[in-house]
GROMACS .gro file of C-alpha atoms in nm:
model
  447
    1UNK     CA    1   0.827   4.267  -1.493
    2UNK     CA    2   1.088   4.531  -1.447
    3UNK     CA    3   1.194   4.456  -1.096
    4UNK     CA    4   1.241   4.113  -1.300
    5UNK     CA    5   1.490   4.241  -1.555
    6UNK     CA    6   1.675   4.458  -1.303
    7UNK     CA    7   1.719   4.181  -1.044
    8UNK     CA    8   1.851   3.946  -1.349
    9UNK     CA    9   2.074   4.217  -1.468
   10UNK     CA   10   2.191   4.294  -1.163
   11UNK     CA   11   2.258   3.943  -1.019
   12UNK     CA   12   2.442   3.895  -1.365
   13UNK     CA   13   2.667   4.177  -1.281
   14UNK     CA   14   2.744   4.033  -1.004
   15UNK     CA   15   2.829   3.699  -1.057
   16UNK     CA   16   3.016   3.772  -1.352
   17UNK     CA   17   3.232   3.991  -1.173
   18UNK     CA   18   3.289   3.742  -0.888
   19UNK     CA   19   3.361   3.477  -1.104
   20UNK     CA   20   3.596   3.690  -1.270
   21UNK     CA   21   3.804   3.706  -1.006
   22UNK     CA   22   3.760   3.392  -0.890
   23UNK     CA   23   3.924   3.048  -0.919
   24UNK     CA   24   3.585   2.893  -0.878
   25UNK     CA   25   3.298   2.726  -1.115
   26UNK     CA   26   2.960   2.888  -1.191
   27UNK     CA   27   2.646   2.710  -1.318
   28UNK     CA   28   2.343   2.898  -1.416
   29UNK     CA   29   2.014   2.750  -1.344
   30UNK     CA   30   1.685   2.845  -1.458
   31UNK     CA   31   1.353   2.715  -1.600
   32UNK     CA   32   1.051   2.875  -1.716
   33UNK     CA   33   0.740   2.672  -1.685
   34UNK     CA   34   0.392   2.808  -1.841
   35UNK     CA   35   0.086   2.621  -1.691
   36UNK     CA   36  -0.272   2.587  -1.873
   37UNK     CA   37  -0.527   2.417  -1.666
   38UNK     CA   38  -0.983   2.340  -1.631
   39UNK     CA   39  -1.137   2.218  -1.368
   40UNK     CA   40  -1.432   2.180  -1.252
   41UNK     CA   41  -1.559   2.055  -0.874
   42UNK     CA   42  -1.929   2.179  -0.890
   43UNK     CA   43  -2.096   2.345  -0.684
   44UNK     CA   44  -1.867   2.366  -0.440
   45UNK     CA   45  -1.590   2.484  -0.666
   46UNK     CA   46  -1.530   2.874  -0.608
   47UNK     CA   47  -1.266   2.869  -0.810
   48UNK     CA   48  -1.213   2.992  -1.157
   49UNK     CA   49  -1.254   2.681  -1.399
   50UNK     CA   50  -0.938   2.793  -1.646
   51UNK     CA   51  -0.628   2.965  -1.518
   52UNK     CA   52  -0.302   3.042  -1.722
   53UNK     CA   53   0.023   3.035  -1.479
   54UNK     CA   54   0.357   3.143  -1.534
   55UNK     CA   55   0.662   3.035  -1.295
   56UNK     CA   56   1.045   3.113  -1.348
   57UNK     CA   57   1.295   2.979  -1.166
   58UNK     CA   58   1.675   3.123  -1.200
   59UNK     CA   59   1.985   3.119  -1.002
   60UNK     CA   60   2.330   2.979  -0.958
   61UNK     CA   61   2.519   2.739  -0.777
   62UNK     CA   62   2.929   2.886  -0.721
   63UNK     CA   63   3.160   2.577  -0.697
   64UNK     CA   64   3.521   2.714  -0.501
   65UNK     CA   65   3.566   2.357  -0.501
   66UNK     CA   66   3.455   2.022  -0.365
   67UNK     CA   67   3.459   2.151   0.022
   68UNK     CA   68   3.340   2.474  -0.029
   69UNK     CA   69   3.010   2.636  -0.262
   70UNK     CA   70   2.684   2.827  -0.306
   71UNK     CA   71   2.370   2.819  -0.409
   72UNK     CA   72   2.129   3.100  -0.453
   73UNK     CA   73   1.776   3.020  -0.655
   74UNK     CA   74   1.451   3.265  -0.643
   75UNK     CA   75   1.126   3.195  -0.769
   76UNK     CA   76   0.891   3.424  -0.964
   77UNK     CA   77   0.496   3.320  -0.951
   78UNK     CA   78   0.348   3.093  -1.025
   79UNK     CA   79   0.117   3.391  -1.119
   80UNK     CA   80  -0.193   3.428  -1.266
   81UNK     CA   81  -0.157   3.581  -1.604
   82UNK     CA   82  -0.384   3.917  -1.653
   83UNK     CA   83  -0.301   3.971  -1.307
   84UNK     CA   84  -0.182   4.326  -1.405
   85UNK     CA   85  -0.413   4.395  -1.680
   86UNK     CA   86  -0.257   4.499  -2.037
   87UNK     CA   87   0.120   4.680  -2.008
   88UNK     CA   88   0.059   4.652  -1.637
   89UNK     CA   89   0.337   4.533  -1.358
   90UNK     CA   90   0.235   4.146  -1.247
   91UNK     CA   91   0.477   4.171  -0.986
   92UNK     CA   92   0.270   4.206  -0.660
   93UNK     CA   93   0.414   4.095  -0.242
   94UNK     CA   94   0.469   3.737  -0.296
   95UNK     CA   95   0.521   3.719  -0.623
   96UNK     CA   96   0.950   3.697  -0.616
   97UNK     CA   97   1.042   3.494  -0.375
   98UNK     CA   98   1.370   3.352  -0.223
   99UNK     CA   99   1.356   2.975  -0.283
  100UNK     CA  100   1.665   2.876  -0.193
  101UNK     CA  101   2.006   3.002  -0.056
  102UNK     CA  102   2.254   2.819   0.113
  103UNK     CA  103   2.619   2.722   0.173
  104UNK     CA  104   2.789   2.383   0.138
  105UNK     CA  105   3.094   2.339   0.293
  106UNK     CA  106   3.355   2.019   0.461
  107UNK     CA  107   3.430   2.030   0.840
  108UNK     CA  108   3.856   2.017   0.774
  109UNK     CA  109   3.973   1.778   0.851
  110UNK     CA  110   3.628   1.526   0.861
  111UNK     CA  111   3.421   1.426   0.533
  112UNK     CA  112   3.115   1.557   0.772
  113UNK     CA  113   2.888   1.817   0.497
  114UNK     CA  114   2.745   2.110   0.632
  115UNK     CA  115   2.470   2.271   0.469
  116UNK     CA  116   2.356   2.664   0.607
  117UNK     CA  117   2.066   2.829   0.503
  118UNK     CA  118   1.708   2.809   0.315
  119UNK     CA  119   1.748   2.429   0.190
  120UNK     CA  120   1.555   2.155   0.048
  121UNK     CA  121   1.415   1.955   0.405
  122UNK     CA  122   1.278   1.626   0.325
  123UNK     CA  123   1.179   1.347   0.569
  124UNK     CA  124   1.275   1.002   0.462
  125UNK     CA  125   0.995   0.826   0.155
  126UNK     CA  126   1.025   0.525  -0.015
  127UNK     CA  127   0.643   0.478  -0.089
  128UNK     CA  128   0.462   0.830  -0.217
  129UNK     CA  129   0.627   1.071  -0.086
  130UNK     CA  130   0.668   1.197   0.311
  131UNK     CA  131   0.321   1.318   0.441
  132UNK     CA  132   0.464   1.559   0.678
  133UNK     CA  133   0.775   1.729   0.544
  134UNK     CA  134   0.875   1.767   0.170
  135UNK     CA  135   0.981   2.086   0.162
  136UNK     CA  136   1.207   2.363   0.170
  137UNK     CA  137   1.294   2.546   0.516
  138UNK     CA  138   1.592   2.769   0.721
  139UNK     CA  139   1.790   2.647   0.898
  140UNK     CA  140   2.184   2.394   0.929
  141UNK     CA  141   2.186   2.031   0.802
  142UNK     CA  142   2.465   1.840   0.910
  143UNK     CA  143   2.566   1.484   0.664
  144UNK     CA  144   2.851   1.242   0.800
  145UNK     CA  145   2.945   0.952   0.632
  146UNK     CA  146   2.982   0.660   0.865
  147UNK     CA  147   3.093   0.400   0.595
  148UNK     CA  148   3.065   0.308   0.222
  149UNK     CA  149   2.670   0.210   0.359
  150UNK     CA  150   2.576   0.428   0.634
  151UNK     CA  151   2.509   0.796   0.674
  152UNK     CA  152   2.383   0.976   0.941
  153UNK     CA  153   2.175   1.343   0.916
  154UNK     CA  154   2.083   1.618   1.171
  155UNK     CA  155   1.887   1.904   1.086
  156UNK     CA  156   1.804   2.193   1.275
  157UNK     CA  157   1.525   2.408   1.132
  158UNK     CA  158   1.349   2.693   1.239
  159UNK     CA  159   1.046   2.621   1.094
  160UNK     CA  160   0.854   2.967   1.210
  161UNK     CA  161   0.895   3.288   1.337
  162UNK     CA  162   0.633   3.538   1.285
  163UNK     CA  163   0.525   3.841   1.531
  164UNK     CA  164   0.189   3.901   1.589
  165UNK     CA  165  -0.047   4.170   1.667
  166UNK     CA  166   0.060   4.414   2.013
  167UNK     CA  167  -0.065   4.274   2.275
  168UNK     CA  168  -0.183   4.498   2.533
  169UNK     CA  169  -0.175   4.272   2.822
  170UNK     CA  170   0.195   4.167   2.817
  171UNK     CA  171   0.273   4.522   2.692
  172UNK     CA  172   0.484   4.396   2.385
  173UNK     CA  173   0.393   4.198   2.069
  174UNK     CA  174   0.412   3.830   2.093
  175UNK     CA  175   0.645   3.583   1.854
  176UNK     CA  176   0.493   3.316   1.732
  177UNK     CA  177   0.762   3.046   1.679
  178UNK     CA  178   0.856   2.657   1.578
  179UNK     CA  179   1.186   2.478   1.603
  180UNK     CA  180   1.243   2.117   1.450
  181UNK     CA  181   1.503   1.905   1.505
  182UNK     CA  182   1.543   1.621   1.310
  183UNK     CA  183   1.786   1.320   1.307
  184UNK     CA  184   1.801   1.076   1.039
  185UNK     CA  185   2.040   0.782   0.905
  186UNK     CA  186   2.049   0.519   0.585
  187UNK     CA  187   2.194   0.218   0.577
  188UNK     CA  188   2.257   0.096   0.195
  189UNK     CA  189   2.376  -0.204   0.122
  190UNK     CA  190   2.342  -0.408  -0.191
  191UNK     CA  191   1.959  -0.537  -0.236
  192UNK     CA  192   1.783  -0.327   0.054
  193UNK     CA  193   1.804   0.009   0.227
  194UNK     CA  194   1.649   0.111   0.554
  195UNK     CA  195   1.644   0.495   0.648
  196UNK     CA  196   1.496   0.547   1.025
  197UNK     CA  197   1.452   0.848   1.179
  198UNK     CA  198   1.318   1.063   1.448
  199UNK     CA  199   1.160   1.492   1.493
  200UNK     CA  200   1.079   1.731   1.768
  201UNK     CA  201   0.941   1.982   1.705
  202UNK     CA  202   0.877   2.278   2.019
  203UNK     CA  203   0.629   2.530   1.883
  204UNK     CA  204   0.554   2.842   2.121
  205UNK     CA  205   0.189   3.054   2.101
  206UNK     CA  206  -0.057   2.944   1.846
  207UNK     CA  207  -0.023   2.572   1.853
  208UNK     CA  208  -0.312   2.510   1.698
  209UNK     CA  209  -0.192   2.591   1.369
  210UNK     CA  210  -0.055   2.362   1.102
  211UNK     CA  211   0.258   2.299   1.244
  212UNK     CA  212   0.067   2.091   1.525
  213UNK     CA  213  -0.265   2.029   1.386
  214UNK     CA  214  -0.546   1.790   1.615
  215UNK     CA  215  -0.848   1.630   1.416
  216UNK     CA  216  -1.079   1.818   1.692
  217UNK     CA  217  -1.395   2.053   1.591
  218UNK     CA  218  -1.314   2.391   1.481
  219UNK     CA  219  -1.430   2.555   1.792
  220UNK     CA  220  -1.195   2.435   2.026
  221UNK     CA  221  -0.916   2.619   1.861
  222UNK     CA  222  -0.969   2.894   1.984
  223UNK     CA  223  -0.902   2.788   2.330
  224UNK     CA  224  -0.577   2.671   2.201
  225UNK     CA  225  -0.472   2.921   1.980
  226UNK     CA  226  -0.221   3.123   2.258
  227UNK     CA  227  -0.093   2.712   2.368
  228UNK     CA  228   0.241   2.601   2.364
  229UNK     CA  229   0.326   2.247   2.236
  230UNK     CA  230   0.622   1.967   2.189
  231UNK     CA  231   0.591   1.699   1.915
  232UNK     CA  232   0.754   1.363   1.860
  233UNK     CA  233   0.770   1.188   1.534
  234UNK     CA  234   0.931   0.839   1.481
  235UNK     CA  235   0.984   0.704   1.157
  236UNK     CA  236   1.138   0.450   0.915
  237UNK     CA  237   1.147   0.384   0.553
  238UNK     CA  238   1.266   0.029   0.380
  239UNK     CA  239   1.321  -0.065   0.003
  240UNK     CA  240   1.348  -0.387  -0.104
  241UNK     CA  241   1.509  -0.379  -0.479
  242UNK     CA  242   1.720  -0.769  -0.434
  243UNK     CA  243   1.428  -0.948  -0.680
  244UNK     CA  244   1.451  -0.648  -0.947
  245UNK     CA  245   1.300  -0.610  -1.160
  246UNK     CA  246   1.046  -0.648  -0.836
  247UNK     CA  247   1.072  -0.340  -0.567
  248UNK     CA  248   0.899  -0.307  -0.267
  249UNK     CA  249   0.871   0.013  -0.064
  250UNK     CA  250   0.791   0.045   0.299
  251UNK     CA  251   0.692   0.405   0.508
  252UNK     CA  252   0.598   0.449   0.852
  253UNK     CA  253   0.547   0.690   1.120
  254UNK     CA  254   0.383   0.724   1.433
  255UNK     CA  255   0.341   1.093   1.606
  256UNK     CA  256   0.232   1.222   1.965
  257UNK     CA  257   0.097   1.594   2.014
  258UNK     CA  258   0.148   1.769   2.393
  259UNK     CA  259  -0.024   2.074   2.427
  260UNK     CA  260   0.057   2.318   2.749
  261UNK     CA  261  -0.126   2.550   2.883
  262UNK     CA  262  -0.499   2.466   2.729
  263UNK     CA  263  -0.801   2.484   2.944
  264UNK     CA  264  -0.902   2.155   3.143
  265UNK     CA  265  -1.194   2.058   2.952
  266UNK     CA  266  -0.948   2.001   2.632
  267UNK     CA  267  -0.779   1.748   2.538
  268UNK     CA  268  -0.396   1.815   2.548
  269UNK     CA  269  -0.231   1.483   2.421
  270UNK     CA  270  -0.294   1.396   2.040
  271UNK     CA  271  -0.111   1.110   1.862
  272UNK     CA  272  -0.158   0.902   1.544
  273UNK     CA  273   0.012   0.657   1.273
  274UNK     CA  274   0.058   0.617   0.902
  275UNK     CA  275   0.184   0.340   0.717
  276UNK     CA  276   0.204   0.289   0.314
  277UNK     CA  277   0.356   0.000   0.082
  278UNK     CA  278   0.402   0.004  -0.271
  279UNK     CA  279   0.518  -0.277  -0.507
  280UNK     CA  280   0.670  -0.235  -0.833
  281UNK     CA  281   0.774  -0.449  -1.144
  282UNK     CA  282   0.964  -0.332  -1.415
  283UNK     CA  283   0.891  -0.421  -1.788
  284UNK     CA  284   1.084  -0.308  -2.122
  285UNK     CA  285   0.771  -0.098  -2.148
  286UNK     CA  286   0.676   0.066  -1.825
  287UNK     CA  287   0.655   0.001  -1.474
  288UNK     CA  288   0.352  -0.156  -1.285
  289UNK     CA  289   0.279  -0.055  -0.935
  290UNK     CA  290   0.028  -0.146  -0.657
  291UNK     CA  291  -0.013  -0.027  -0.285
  292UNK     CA  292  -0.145   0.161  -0.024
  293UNK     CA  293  -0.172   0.346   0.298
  294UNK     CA  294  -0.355   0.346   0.616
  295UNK     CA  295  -0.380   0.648   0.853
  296UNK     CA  296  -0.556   0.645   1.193
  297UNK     CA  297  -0.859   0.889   1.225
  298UNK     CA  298  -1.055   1.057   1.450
  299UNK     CA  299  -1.247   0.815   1.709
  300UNK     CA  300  -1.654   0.879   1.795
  301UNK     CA  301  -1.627   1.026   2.197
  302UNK     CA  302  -1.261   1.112   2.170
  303UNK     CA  303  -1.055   1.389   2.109
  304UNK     CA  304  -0.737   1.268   2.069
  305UNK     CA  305  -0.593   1.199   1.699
  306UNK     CA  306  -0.396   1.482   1.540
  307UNK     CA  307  -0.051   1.500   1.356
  308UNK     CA  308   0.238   1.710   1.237
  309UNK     CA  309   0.185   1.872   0.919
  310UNK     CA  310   0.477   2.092   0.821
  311UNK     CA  311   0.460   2.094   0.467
  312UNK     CA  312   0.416   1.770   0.307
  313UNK     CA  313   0.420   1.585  -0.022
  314UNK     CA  314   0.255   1.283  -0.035
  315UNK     CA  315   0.233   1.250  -0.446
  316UNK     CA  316  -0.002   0.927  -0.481
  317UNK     CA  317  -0.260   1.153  -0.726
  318UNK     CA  318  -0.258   1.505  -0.892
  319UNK     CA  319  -0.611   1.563  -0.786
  320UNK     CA  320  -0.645   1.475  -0.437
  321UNK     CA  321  -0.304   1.454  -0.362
  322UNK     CA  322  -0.003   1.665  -0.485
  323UNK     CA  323   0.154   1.508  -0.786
  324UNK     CA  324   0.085   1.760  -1.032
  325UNK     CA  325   0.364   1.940  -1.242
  326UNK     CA  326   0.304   2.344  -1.098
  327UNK     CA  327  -0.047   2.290  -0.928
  328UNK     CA  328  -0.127   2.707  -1.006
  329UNK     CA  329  -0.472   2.582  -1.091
  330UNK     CA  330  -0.528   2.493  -0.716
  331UNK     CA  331  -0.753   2.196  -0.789
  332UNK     CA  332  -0.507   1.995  -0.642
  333UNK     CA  333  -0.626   1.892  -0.258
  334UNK     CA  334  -0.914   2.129  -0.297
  335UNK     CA  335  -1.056   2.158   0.078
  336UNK     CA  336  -0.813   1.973   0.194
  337UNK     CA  337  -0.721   2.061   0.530
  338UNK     CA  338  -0.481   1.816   0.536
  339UNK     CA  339  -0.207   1.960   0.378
  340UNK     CA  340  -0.154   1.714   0.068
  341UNK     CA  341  -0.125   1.451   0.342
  342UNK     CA  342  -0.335   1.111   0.365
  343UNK     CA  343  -0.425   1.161   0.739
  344UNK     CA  344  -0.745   1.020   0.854
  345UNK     CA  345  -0.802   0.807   0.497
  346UNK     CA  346  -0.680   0.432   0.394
  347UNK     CA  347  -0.626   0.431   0.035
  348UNK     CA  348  -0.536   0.135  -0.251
  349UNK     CA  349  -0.370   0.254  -0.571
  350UNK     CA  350  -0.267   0.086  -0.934
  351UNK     CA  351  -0.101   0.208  -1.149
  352UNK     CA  352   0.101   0.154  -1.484
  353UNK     CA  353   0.428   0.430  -1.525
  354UNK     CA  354   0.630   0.620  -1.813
  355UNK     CA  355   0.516   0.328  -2.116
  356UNK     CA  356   0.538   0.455  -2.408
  357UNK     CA  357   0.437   0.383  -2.812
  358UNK     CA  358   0.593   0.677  -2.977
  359UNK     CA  359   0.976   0.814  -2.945
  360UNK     CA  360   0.990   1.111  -2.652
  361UNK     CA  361   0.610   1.075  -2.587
  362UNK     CA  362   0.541   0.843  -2.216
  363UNK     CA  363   0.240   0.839  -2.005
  364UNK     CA  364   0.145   0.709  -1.655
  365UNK     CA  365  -0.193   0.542  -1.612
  366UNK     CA  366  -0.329   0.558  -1.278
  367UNK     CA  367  -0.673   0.490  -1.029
  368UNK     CA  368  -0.748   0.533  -0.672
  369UNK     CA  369  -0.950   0.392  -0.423
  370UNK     CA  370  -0.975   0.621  -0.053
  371UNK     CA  371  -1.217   0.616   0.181
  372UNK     CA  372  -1.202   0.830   0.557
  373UNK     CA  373  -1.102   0.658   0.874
  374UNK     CA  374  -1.275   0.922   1.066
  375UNK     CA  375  -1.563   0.806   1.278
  376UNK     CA  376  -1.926   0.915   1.111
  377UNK     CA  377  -2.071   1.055   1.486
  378UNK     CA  378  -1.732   1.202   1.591
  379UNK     CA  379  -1.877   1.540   1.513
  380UNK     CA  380  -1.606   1.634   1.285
  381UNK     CA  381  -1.682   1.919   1.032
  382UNK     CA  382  -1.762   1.753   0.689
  383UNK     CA  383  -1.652   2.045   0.457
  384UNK     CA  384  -1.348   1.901   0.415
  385UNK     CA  385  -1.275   1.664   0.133
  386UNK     CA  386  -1.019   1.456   0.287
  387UNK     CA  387  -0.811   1.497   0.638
  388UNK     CA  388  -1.034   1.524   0.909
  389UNK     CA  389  -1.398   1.555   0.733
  390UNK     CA  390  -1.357   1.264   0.567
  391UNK     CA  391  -1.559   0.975   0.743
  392UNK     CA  392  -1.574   0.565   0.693
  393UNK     CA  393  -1.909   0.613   0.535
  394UNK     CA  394  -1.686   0.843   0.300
  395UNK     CA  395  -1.511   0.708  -0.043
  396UNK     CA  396  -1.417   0.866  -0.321
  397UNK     CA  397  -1.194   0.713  -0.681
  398UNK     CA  398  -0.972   0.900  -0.871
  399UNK     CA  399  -0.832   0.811  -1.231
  400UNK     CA  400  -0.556   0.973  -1.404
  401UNK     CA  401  -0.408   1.021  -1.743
  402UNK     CA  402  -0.114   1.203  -1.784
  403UNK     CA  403   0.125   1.255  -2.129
  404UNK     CA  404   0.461   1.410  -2.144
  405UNK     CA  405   0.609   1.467  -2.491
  406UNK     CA  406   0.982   1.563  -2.488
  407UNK     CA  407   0.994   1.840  -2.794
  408UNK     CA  408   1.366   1.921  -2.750
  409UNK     CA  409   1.657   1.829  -2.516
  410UNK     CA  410   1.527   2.050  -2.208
  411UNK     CA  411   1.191   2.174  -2.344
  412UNK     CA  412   0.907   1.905  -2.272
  413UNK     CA  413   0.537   1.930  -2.192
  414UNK     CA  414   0.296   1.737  -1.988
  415UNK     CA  415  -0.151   1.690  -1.990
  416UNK     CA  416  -0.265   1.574  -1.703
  417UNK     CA  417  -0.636   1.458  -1.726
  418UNK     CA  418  -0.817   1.341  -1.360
  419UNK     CA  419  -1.145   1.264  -1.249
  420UNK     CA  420  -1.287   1.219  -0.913
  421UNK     CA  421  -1.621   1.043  -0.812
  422UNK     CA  422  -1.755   1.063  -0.494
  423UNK     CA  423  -1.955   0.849  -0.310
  424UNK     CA  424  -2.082   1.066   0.020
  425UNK     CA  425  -2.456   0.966  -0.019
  426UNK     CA  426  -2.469   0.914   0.389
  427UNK     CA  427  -2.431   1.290   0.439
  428UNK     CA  428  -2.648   1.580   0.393
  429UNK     CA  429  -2.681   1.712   0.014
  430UNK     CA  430  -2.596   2.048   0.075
  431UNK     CA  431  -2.265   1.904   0.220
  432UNK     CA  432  -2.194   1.635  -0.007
  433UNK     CA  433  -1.894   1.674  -0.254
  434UNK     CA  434  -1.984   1.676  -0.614
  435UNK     CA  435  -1.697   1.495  -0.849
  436UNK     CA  436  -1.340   1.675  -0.949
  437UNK     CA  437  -1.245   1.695  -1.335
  438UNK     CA  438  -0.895   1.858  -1.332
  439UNK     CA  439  -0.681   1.881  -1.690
  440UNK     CA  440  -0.345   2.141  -1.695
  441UNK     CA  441  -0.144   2.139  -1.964
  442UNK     CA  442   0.267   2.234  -1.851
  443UNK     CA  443   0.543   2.368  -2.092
  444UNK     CA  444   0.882   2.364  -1.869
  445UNK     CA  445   1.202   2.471  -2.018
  446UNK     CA  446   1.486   2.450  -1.800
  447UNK     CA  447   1.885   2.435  -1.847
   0.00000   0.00000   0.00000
């Protein structure tokens, strides 16, 4: 905690003294946010079944004015509390991290926006959030306003860069390393929007990892682990908000996965599609919604379904899926290899949004249906929850609660209450999941 203080006394200094002599406008931002949380997934839960997490958030965005500003924000935790024991340090590697830190600034002369540095990097949603990127990442975005309805985006991020072990053979230590490049417009007009848009992605030495990720056995990894790769993504999102109070949402990708340099006897060429659909009504009370996805799995014989999973955050649950408030407990997507995506499942959802009986107290009402689009005989390891161990002979339903009370202005707290039940009765008992009950309990203050 007192690497904490210094770096907020310090970064006070700072910007006070910079704003002194400057004709600019500073905003503070931070937010503390205390987490509480149970859960329990049985026997295969090797988790702790309470944790207590603390996060803080706190940094600044410097306006010099409407073409030119800053933003610097750093994260502390989510850490486990009695991580340091009694008048102990929590702080440990990881622990403070740079979340963002970028610059904002007007091409003279155009209205094009550039933005340098660690940014928010989100690819376009409508429905429940982008399965393969909703995150934060380095790199230059690049915003030009066609007309009062169109924009176009380009974003260049490099998404990894990491050196590895010496290797004796080349004599020097190998970089393992991803570039994206991502181009992206939306055309809004009154009643509709459509936002399409496209990714490559080049990713040099251990290709196998997430950033290219094929739905193929664990032991043919390693014979890809030293590959190169290129990745395509194509993509569109539509909403339909003409009939409002009615709204429809629309997301869709499809991906293909090249793989260089793997042994003969591998596959090398992995693609796949998603689609989702949600439809919402609005009452004085509350919103209804109903949709769903689908996501192409892994075929019996073949080895040749895999996608791009950067970081994503497809928010359909806060179980399964990752639309929980901090998520410290880690119950959320637990075994998930699928990176809070829906990959390799079809899924129906209903739900009934932010009604509310009581002044500054809502809740959100919500149940699942998924079951695996994997084949059962593909061979596939069934460890997994979801992603690619999750067959057609595989369902599970999740129902969730959640509460938020609003106690002051910028002070509010949430209970989320799930429950997962499994239905994997075609699968060995040693392997089959045993049901999820997550609560958490989230105090977030932030100004």
């Amino acid at each position: 905690m007192k690497k904490l203080t210094t770096l907020l006394l310090a970064a006070g200094l700072v910007v006070s003294s910079f704003a002194g002599a400057q004709a600019g406008e500073f905003k503070p931002n931070l937010q503390f946010a205390e987490e509480f949380s149970y859960g329990d997934a049985g026997s295969k839960d090797e988790k702790e079944n309470f944790a207590a997490v603390s996060r803080i958030r706190m940094g600044f965005d410097y306006i010099q004015s409407e073409d030119l500003s800053a933003t610097l924000l750093f994260q502390y935790g989510g850490y486990n509390w009695g991580k340091g024991h009694f008048n102990g340090d929590p702080v440990v590697e990881g622990d403070l991290k740079m979340r963002l830190a970028y610059i904002d600034w007007t091409i003279p002369g155009t209205d094009v926006k550039v933005r340098m540095g660690r940014q928010a990097m989100v690819a376009p949603s409508y429905a429940f959030g982008s399965p393969i990127l909703d995150s934060r990442g380095d790199g230059i975005s690049f915003v030009a306003p066609i007309n009062d309805n169109i924009n176009v985006g380009l974003t260049w991020a490099r998404a990894a860069r990491d050196e590895s072990t010496f290797n004796a053979t080349e004599g020097r230590g190998k970089y393992d390393t991803a570039d994206m490049l991502m181009l992206n417009a939306e055309f809004a007009y009154d009643g509709f929007k459509v936002a399409p848009w496209a990714m490559y992605i080049n990713k040099q030495n251990d290709a196998g990892n997430k950033y290219m990720k094929p739905a193929v056995p664990s032991t043919t990894y390693a014979s890809i682990r030293n590959a190169n790769a290129d990745a395509f993504v194509i993509g569109a999102s539509a909403e339909l908000n003409m009939f409002d109070p009615f709204v429809f949402a629309l997301d869709a990708l499809y991906n293909n996965i090249k793989f260089h340099d793997v042994p003969a006897s591998q596959e090398d060429s992995f693609d796949g599609f998603y689609v989702a659909a949600k439809a919402s009504y609005k009452f004085t009370n509350g919103t209804a919604g109903f949709g769903g996805w689908y996501s192409t799995g892994y075929d019996d014989g073949k080895n040749d379904t895999g996608y791009v999973l950067l970081d994503g955050g497809f928010s359909a649950s806060h179980v399964l899926f990752d639309g929980n408030v901090l998520g410290g407990d880690e119950f959320t997507n637990v075994y998930n290899n699928g990176a809070d995506s829906p990959f390799g499942t079809w899924g129906l959802i209903a739900e009934y949004a932010d009604f509310s009986f009581l002044e500054n107290l809502s809740h959100t009402a919500r149940i699942l249906y998924v079951q695996g689009t994997n084949d059962k005989d593909s061979g596939i390891d069934r460890s997994d929850i979801l992603g690619k161990g999750f067959t057609e002979d595989d369902s599970a339903v999740e129902i969730n609660f959640d509460t938020t009370y609003q106690i002051y202005k910028n002070f509010s707290a949430t209970l989320q209450l799930g429950y997962v039940f499994f239905d994997q009765s075609k699968i060995d008992s040693e392997d089959e999941q045993d049901d999820i009950f997550r609560s958490a309990l989230a105090f977030v203050y932030k100004f």
